[in-house]
Coordinates of C-alpha atoms and ligand atoms in Angstrom, one line a residue:
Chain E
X338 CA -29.8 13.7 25.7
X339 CA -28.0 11.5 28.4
X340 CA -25.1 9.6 26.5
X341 CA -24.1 6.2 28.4
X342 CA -21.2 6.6 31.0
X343 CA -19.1 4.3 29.4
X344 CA -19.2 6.4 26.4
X345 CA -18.9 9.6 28.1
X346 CA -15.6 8.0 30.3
X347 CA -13.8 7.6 26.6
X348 CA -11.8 10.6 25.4
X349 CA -12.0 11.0 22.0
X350 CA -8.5 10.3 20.4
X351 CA -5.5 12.1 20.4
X352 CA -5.7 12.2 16.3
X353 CA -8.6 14.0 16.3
X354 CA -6.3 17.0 17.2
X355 CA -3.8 17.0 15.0
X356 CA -6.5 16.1 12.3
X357 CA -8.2 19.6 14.0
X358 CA -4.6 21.4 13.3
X359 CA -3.7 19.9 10.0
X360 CA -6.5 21.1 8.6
X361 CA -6.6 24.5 9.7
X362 CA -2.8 24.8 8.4
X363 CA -2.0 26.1 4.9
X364 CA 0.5 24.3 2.7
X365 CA 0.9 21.0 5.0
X366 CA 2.7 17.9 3.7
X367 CA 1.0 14.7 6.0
X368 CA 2.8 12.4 7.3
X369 CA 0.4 11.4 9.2
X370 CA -2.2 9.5 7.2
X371 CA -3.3 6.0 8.5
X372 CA -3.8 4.7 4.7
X373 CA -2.5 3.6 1.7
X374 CA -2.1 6.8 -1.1
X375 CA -3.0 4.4 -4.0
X376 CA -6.3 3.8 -5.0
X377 CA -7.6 0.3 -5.4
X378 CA -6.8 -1.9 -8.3
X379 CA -8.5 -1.2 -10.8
X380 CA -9.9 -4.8 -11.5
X381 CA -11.2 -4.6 -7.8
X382 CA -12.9 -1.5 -8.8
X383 CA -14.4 -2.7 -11.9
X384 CA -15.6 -5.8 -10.9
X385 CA -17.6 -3.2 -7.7
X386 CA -19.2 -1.3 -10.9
X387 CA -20.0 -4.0 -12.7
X388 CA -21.9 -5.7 -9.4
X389 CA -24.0 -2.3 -9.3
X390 CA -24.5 -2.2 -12.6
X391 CA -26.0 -6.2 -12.7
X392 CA -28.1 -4.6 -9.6
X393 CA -26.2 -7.3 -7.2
X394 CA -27.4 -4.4 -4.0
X395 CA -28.7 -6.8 -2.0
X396 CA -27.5 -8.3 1.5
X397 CA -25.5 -11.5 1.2
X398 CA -25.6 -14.3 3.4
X399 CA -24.5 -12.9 7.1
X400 CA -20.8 -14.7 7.5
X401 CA -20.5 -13.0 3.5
X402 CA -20.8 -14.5 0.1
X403 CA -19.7 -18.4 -0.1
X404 CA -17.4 -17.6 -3.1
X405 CA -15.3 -15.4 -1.0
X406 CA -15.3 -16.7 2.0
X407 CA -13.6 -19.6 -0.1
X408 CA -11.6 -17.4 -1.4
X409 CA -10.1 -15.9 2.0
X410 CA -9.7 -19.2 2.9
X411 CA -7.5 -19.9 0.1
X412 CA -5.7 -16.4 0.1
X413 CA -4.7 -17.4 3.8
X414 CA -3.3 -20.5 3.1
X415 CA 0.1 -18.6 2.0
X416 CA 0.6 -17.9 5.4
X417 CA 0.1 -21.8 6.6
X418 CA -3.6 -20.3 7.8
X419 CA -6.1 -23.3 7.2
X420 CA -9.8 -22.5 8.0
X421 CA -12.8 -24.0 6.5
X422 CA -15.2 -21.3 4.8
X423 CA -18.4 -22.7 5.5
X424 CA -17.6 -22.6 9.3
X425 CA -14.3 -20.6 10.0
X426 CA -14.6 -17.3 8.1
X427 CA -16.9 -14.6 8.6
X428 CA -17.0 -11.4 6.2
X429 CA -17.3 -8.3 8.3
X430 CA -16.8 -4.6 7.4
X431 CA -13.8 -3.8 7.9
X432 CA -11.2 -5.4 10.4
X433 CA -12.5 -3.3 12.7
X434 CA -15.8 -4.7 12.8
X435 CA -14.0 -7.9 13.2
X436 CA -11.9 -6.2 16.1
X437 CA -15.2 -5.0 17.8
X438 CA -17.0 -8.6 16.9
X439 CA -14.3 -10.7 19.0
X440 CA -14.5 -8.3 21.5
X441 CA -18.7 -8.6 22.7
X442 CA -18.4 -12.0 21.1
X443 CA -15.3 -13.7 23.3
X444 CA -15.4 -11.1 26.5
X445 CA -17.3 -10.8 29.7
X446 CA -17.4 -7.6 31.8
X447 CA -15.1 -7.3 33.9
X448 CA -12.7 -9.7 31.7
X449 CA -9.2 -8.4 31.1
X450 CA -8.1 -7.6 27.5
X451 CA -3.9 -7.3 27.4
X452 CA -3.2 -4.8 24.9
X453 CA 0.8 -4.3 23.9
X454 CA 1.4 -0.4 23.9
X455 CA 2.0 1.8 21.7
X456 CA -0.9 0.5 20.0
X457 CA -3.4 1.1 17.1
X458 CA -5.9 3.9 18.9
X459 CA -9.1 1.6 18.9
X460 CA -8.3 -1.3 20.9
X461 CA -8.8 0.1 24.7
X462 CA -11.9 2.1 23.6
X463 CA -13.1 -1.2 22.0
X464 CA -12.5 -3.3 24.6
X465 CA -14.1 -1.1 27.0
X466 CA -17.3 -0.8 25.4
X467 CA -17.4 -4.5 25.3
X468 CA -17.1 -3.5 29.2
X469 CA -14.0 -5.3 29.2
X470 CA -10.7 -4.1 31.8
X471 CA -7.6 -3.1 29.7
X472 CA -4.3 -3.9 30.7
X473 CA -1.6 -2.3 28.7
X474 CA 1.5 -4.3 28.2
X475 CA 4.6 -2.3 27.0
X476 CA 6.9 -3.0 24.3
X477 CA 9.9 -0.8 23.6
X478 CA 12.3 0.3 21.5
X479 CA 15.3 -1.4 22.6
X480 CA 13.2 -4.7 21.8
X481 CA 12.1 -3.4 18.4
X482 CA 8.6 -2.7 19.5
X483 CA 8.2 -6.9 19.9
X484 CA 5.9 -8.4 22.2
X485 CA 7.9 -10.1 24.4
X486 CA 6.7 -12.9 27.0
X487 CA 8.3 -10.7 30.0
X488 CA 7.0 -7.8 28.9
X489 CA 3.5 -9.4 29.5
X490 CA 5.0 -11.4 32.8
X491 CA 6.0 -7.7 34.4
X492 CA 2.9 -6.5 33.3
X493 CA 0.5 -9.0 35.0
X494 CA -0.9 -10.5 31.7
X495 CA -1.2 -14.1 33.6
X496 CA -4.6 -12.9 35.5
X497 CA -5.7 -11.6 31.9
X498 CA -8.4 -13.4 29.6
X499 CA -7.5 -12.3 26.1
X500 CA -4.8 -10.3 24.5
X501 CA -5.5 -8.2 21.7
X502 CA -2.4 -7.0 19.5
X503 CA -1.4 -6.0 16.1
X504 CA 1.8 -7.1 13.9
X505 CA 3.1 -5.6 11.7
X506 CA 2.8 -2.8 13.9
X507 CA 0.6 0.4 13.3
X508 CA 2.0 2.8 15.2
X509 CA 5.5 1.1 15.3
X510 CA 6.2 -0.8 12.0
X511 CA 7.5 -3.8 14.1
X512 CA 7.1 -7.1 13.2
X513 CA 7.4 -10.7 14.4
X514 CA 8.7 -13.6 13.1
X515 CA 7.7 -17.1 14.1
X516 CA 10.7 -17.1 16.6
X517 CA 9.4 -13.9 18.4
X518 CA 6.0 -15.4 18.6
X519 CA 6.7 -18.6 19.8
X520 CA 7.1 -17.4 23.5
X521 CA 3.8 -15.6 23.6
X522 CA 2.1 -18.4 21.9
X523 CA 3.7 -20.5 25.4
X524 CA 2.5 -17.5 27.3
X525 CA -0.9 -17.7 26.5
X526 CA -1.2 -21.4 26.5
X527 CA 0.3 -21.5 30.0
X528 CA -2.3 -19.0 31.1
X529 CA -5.2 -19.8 28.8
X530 CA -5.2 -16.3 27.2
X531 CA -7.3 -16.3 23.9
X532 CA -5.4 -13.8 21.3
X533 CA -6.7 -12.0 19.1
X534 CA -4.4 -11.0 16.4
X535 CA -5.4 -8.4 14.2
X536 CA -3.3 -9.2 10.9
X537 CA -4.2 -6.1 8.8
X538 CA -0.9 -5.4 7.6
X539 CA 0.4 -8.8 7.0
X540 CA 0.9 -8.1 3.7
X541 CA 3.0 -5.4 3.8
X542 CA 6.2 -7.1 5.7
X543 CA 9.3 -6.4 4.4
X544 CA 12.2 -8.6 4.2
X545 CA 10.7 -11.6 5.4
X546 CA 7.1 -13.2 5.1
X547 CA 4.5 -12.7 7.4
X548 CA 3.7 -15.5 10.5
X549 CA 0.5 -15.7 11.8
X550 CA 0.8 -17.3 15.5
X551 CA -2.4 -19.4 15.1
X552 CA 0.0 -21.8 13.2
X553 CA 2.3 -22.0 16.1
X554 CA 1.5 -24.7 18.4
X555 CA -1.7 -25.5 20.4
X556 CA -2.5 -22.0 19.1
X557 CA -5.3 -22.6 16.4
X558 CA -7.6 -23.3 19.0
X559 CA -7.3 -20.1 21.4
X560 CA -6.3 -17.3 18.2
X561 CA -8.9 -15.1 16.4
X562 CA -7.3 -14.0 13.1
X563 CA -8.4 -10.6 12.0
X564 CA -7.6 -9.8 8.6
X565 CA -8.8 -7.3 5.8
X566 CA -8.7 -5.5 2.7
X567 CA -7.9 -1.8 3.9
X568 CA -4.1 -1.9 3.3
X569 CA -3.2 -4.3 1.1
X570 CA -5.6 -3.4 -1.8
X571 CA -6.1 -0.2 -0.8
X572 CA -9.4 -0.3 -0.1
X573 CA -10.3 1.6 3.1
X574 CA -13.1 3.2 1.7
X575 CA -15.0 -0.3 0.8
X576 CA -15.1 -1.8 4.4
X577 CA -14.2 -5.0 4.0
X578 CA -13.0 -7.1 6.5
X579 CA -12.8 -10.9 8.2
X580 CA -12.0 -13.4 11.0
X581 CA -10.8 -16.5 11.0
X582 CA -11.5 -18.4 14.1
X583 CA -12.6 -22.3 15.1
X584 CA -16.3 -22.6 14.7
X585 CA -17.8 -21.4 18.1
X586 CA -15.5 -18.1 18.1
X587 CA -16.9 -17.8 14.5
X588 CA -20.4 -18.7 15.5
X589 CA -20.5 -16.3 18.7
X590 CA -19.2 -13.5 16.6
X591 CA -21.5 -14.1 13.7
X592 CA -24.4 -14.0 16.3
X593 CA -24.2 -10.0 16.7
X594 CA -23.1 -9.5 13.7
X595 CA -26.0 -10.7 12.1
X596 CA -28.2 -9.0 14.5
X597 CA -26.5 -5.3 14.2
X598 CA -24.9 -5.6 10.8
X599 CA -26.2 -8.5 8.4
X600 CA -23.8 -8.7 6.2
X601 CA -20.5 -6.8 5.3
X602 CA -20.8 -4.4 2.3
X603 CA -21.9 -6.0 -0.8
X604 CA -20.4 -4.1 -3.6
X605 CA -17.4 -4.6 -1.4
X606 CA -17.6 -8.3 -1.4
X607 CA -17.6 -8.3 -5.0
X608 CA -14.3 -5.7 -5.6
X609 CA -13.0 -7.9 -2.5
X610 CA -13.4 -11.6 -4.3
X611 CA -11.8 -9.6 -7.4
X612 CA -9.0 -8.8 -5.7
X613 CA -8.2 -11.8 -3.9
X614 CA -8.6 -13.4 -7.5
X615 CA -6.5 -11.1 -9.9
X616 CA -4.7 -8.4 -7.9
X617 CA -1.5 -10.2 -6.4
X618 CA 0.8 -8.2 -8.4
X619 CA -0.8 -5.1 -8.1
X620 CA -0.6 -5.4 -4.1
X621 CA 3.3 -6.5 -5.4
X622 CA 3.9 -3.3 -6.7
X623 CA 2.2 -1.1 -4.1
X624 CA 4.6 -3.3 -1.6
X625 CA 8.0 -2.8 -3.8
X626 CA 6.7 1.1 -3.6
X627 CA 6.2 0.9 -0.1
X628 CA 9.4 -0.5 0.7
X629 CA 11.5 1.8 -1.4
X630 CA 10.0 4.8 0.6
X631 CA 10.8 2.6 3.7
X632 CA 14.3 2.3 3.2
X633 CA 14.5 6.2 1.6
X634 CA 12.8 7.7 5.1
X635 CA 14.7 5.4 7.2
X636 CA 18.5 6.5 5.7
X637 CA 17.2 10.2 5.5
X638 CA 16.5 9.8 9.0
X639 CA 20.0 8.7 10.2
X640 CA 21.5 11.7 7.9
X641 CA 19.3 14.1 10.2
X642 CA 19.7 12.1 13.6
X643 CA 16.3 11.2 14.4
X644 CA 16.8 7.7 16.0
X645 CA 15.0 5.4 14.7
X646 CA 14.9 1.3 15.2
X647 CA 14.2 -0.6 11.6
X648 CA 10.6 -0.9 10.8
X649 CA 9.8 -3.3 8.8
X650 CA 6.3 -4.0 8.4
X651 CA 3.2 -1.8 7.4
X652 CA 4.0 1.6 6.2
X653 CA 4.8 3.0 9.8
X654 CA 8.5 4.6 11.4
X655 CA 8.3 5.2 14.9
X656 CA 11.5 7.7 15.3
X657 CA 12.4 9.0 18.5
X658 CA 12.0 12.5 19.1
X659 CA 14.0 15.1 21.2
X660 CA 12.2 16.5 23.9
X661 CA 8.4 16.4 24.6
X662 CA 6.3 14.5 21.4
X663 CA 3.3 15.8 21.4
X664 CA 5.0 20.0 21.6
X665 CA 7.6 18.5 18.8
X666 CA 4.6 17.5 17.1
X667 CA 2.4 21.0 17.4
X668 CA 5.9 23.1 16.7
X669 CA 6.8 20.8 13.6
X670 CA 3.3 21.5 12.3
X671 CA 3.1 25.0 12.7
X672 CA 6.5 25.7 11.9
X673 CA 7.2 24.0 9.1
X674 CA 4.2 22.5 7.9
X675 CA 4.5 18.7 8.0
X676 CA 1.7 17.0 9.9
X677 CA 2.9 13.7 12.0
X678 CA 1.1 12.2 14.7
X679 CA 2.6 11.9 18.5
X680 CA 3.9 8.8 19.9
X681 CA 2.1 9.4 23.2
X682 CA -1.1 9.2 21.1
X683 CA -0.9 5.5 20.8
X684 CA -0.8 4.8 25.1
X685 CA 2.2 3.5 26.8
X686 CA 5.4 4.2 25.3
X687 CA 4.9 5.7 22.5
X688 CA 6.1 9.1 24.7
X689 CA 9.4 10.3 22.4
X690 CA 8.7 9.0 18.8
X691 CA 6.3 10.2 16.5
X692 CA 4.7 8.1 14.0
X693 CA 5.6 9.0 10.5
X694 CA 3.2 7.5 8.1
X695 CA 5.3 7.2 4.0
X696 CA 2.1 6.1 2.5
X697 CA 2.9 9.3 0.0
X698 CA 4.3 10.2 -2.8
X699 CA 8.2 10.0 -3.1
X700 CA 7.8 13.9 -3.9
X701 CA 6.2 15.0 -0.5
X702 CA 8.4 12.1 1.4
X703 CA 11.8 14.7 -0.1
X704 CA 10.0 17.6 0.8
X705 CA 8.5 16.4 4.5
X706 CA 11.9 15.1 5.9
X707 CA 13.8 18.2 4.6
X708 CA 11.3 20.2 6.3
X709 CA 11.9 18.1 9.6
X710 CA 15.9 18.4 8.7
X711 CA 15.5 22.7 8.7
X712 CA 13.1 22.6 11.7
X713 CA 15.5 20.0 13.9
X714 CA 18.7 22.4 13.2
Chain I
X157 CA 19.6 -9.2 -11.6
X158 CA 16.8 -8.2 -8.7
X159 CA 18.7 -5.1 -8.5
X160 CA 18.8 -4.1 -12.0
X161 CA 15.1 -4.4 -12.3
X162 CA 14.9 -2.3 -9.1
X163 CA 16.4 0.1 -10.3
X164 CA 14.6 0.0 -13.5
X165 CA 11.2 0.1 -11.7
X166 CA 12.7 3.5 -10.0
X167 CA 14.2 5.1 -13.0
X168 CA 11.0 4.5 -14.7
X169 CA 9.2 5.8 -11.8
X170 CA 10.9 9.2 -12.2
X171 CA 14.7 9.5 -14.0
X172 CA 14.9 12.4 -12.4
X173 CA 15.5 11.3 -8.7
X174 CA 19.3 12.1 -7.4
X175 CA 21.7 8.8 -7.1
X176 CA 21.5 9.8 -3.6
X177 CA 17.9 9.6 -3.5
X178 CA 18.3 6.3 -5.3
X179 CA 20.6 5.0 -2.9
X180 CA 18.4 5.6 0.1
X181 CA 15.6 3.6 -1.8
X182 CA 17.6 0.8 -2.3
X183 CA 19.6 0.7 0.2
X184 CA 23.0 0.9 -2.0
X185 CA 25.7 3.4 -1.6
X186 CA 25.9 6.1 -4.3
X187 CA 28.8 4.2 -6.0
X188 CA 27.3 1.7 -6.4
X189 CA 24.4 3.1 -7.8
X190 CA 26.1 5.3 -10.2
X191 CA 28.6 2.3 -11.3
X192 CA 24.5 0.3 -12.1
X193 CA 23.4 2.9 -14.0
X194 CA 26.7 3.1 -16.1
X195 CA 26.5 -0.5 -16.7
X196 CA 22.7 -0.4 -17.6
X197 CA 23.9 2.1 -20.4
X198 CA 27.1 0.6 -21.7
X199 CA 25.0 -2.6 -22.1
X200 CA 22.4 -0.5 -24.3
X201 CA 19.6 -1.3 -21.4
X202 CA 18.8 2.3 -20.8
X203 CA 18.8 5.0 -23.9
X204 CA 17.8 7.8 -22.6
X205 CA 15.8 9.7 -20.9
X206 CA 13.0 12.1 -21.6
X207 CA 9.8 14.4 -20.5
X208 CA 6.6 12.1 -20.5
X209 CA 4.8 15.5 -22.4
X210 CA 1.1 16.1 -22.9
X211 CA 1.3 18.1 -26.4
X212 CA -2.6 19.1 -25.9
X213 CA -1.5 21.4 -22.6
X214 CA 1.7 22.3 -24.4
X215 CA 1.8 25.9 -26.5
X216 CA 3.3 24.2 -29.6
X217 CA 1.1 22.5 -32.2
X218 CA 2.5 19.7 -33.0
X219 CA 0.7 16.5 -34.8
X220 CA 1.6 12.7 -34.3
X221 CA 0.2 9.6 -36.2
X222 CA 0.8 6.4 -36.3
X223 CA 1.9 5.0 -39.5
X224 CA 1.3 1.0 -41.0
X225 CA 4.0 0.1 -43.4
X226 CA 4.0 -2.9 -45.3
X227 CA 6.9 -4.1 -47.4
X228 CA 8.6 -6.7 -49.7
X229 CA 11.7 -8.4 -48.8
X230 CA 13.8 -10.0 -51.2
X231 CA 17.4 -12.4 -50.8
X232 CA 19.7 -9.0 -50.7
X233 CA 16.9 -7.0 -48.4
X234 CA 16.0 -7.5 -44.6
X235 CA 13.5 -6.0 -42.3
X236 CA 16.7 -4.3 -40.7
X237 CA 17.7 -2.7 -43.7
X238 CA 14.3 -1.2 -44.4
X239 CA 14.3 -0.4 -40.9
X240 CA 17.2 1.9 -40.9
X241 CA 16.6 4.2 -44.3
X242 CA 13.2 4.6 -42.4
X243 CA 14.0 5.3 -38.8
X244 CA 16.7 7.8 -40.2
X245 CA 14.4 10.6 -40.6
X246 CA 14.1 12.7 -37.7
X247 CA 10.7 12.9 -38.5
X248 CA 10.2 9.0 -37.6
X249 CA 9.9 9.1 -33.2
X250 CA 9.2 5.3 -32.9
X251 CA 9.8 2.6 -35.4
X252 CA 9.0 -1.2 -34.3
X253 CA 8.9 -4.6 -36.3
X254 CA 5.2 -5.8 -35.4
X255 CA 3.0 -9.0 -36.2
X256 CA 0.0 -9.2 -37.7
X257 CA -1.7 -7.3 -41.2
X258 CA 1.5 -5.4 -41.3
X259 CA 4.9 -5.8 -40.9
X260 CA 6.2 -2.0 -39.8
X261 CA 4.3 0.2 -37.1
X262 CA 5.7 3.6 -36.9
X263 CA 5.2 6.7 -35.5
X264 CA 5.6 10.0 -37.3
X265 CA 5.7 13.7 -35.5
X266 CA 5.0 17.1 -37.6
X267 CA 4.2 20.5 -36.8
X268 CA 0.8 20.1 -38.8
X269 CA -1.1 17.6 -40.6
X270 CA -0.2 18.3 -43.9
X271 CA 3.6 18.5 -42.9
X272 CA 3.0 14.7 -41.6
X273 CA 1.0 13.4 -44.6
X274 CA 3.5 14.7 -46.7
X275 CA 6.1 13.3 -45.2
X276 CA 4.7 9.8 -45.5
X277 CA 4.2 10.5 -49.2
X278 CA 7.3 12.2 -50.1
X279 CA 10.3 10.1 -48.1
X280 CA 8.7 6.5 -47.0
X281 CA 5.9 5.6 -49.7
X282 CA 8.3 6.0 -52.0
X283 CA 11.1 3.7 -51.1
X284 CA 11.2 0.7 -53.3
X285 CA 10.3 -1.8 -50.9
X286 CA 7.1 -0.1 -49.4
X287 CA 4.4 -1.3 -50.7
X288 CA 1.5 0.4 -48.7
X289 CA 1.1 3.2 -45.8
X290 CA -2.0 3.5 -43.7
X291 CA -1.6 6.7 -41.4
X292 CA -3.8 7.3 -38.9
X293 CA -3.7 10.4 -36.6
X294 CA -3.7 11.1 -33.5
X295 CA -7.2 12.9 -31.9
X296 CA -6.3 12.6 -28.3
X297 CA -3.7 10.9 -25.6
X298 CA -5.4 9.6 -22.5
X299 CA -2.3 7.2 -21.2
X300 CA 1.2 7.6 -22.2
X301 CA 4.3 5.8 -20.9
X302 CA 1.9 4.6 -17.7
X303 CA 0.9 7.9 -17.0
X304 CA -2.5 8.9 -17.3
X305 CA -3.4 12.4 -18.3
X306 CA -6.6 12.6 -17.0
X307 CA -6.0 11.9 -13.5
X308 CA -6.5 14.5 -11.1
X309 CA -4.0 13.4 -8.7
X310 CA -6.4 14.8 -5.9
X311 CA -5.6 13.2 -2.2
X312 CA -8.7 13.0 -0.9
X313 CA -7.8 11.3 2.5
X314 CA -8.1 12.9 5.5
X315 CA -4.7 15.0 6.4
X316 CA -4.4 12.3 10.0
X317 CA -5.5 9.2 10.8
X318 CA -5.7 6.3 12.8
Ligands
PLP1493 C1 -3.9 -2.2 13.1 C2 -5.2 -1.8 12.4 N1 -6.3 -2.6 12.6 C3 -7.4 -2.3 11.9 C4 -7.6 -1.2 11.2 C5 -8.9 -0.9 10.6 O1 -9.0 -1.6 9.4 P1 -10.3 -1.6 8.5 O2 -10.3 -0.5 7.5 O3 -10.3 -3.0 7.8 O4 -11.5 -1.5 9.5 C6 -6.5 -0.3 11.0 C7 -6.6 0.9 10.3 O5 -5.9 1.9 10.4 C8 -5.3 -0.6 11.7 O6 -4.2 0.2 11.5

């Protein structure tokens, strides 16, 4: 069967390989797992059983049931986020969904979509199948992995029409405070960029609370707001997922999505209202859990001299790597049996670090980096 | 006090974990860590430390129920001098004050369930001030000390990701 050009022109990604090798390895210890290791809360959980077992299998309305919608917009408001339910949330599955929604819903062919590199895998390939032109914009170590409005200068981000990015950080674990944001925010009001800000991980920053730059400024109007359920509650599996965006953005995106989706997963809606409801210290403790491992991998790191900049947001460390990343990679794997996944992976600048995931157990976290220790000496 | 509860949280996580491990965690040096924990045990904070066991996988028999004591207090006796000629015995793992239908909730270990029933009979039914025991054994342990026993601990995630 012929398969469409603009599929065929898309390699599938990098991960895909290591998944390939990881799996054919015996005894391997991942670091290299894009997900929390908990399960969700169990009150999220229950309140999905007791949905199916009321028979509540039906679609819901297509932006998502009223009651949570209401309660996103609530949950947001810790961040200074104010959106109206009825108008300015939509319920998708997943933030990718949400991604893929902006993407058709806010982009003409032959638009340009400025994407800060290294970057989470599925923003080029969605922007091109929105038939979209991607400009990579590179952030780098020395700058903490931040977005920074030269970096999109040098880059030619002016003659772009949306930029797409993600903070905190998957690959990188960078974040960015309001201060960091601000010039960006100036950048894309100067040259009418609409952003679209996937927030997934906002609840998992470290050391300082999260900033969304749709409160900067002038920037309410021009920001999409992607948010979800996957890493906070631990709930990859349920595909659950919004946007927050003024009404037309909302409106436009709601238009495909309720002709190729409907509605976002009920069951999902349900565990997702419950855990917007009851499950704050639950996503506490995951946090306080994530953060010790943070700080553990970090110092181990500087004991074994893998260079490494302080990541403070999602569950990401982006160390530098000697030599070539995707051969330290392979060797690391085959040698020694701890799975990580290749800077270069994640586009421009990602060439030299290797993401370690420490969404696992403190057990395998002791055994993985004195693994990496042996196979570095 | 942030600190001490941290450290709590991790001990409780797993007492087992180096001070250097603990240090990397927190983001304290060693001494420091080591000088926390001495203080959280000179100030009677932290007891001890023990094996969270699951006796039905173990090879040992060994039988555990949980015992109601009521008793009468009068001007020369208190609930902490009741408490003590109880929680003596070796026998006794857990003695706490409790509210409600009965004033003492213990738990009492044995190698068998006579051993345990006799126990009751012989040394705490007997002291003047007990004036009734309701034992009730255990059948099975699903959850103990935040660990569930029945959890298969399986990762099913895929070994990479995005
Ligand atoms: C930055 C980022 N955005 C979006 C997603 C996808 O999230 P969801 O499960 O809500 O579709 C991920 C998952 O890895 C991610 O890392």
């Amino acid at each position: 069967m012929k398969v469409a050009d603009r599929v065929r022109q898309t390699p599938p990604s990098g991960i895909r390989k290591f998944f390939e090798l990881a799996e054919e390895a015996d005894d391997v210890i991942s670091l290299g797992v894009g997900e929390p290791d908990f399960s969700a809360p169990w009150a999220a959980r229950e309140a999905a059983i007791d949905a199916l077992e009321r028979g509540r299998t039906s679609y819901t309305a297509n932006r998502g049931r009223a009651d949570l919608r209401r309660a996103i917009a609530d949950h947001v408001a810790r961040y200074d986020l104010d959106y109206e339910p009825e108008r300015e949330v939509l319920v998708t599955a997943g933030a990718s969904e949400a991604v893929d929604l902006s993407m058709r819903a806010l982009v003409d062919p032959g638009d340009t979509v400025a994407v800060p590199q290294p970057s989470y895998i599925s923003y080029g390939p969605t922007a091109t199948f929105a038939g979209a032109d991607v400009l990579p914009v590179q952030t780098r170590a020395a700058e903490a992995f931040e977005l920074t409005a030269d970096a999109l200068r040098e880059a030619g981000a002016a003659d772009a029409d949306v930029l797409l990015y993600c903070y905190p950080n998957n690959p990188t674990g960078a974040v960015m405070d309001a201060d960091d944001l601000r010039p960006v925010a100036e950048f894309a009001r100067e040259h009418d960029l609409t952003v679209l800000a996937d927030e997934i991980y906002a609840a998992l920053t470290y050391g300082g609370e999260h900033d969304s730059i749709a409160t900067l400024p002038g920037m309410r109007e021009r920001t999409v707001v992607i948010g979800g359920f996957s890493k906070a509650y631990a709930m990859t599996g349920l595909r659950l997922g919004y946007a927050l965006a003024p009404p037309e953005a909302i409106e436009a995106m709601n238009r495909i999505h309720q002709y190729t989706m409907l509605s976002a997963p009920t069951t999902a809606q349900f565990a997702g209202l419950e855990a917007i409801r009851a499950c704050d210290d639950a996503v506490e403790e995951m946090r306080d859990a994530y953060d010790r491992r943070r700080r553990y991998t970090l110092s181990r790191f500087r004991e074994i001299g893998l260079d490494c900049f302080e990541a403070e947001g999602a569950f990401y460390a982006f160390p530098e790597c000697p030599g070539d990343d995707e051969q330290f990679a392979e060797e690391l794997l085959s040698e020694e049996g701890v799975a990580v996944v290749p800077g270069s992976v994640f586009g421009e600048g990602g060439e030299g670090h290797l993401r370690i995931s420490y969404a696992t157990g403190m057990d395998e976290l002791r055994e993985a980096t004195a693994r990496i220790e042996r196979f570095l000496d | 006090m942030a600190d001490q509860r941290e450290l709590l949280a991790l001990l409780l996580e797993d007492a087992r974990q180096s001070t250097a491990d603990l240090a990397r965690q927190t983001g304290r040096s060693e001494a420091e860590i080591e000088a926390a924990i001495d203080e959280l045990e000179a100030a009677g904070v932290v007891h001890g430390y023990q094996a969270v066991v699951d006796w039905a996988n173990a090879d040992e028999e060994r039988v555990e129920a949980h015992v109601e004591l009521n008793v009468e207090l009068d001007r020369e006796t208190k609930y902490d001098d009741i408490a003590g000629r109880i929680a003596n015995h070796p026998e006794v793992e857990t003695l706490r004050l409790v509210s409600g239908d009965f004033d003492f909730a213990a738990v009492v270990v044995g190698d068998s369930m006579r051993d345990v029933s006799g126990f009751v009979a012989d040394r705490i039914a007997p002291i003047p001030e007990v004036t009734q025991t309701v034992t009730h054994f255990v059948m099975d342990t699903y959850k103990h000390r935040g660990v569930d026993f029945g959890g298969d601990g399986d990762d099913d995630r895929l070994s990479v990701s995005p």
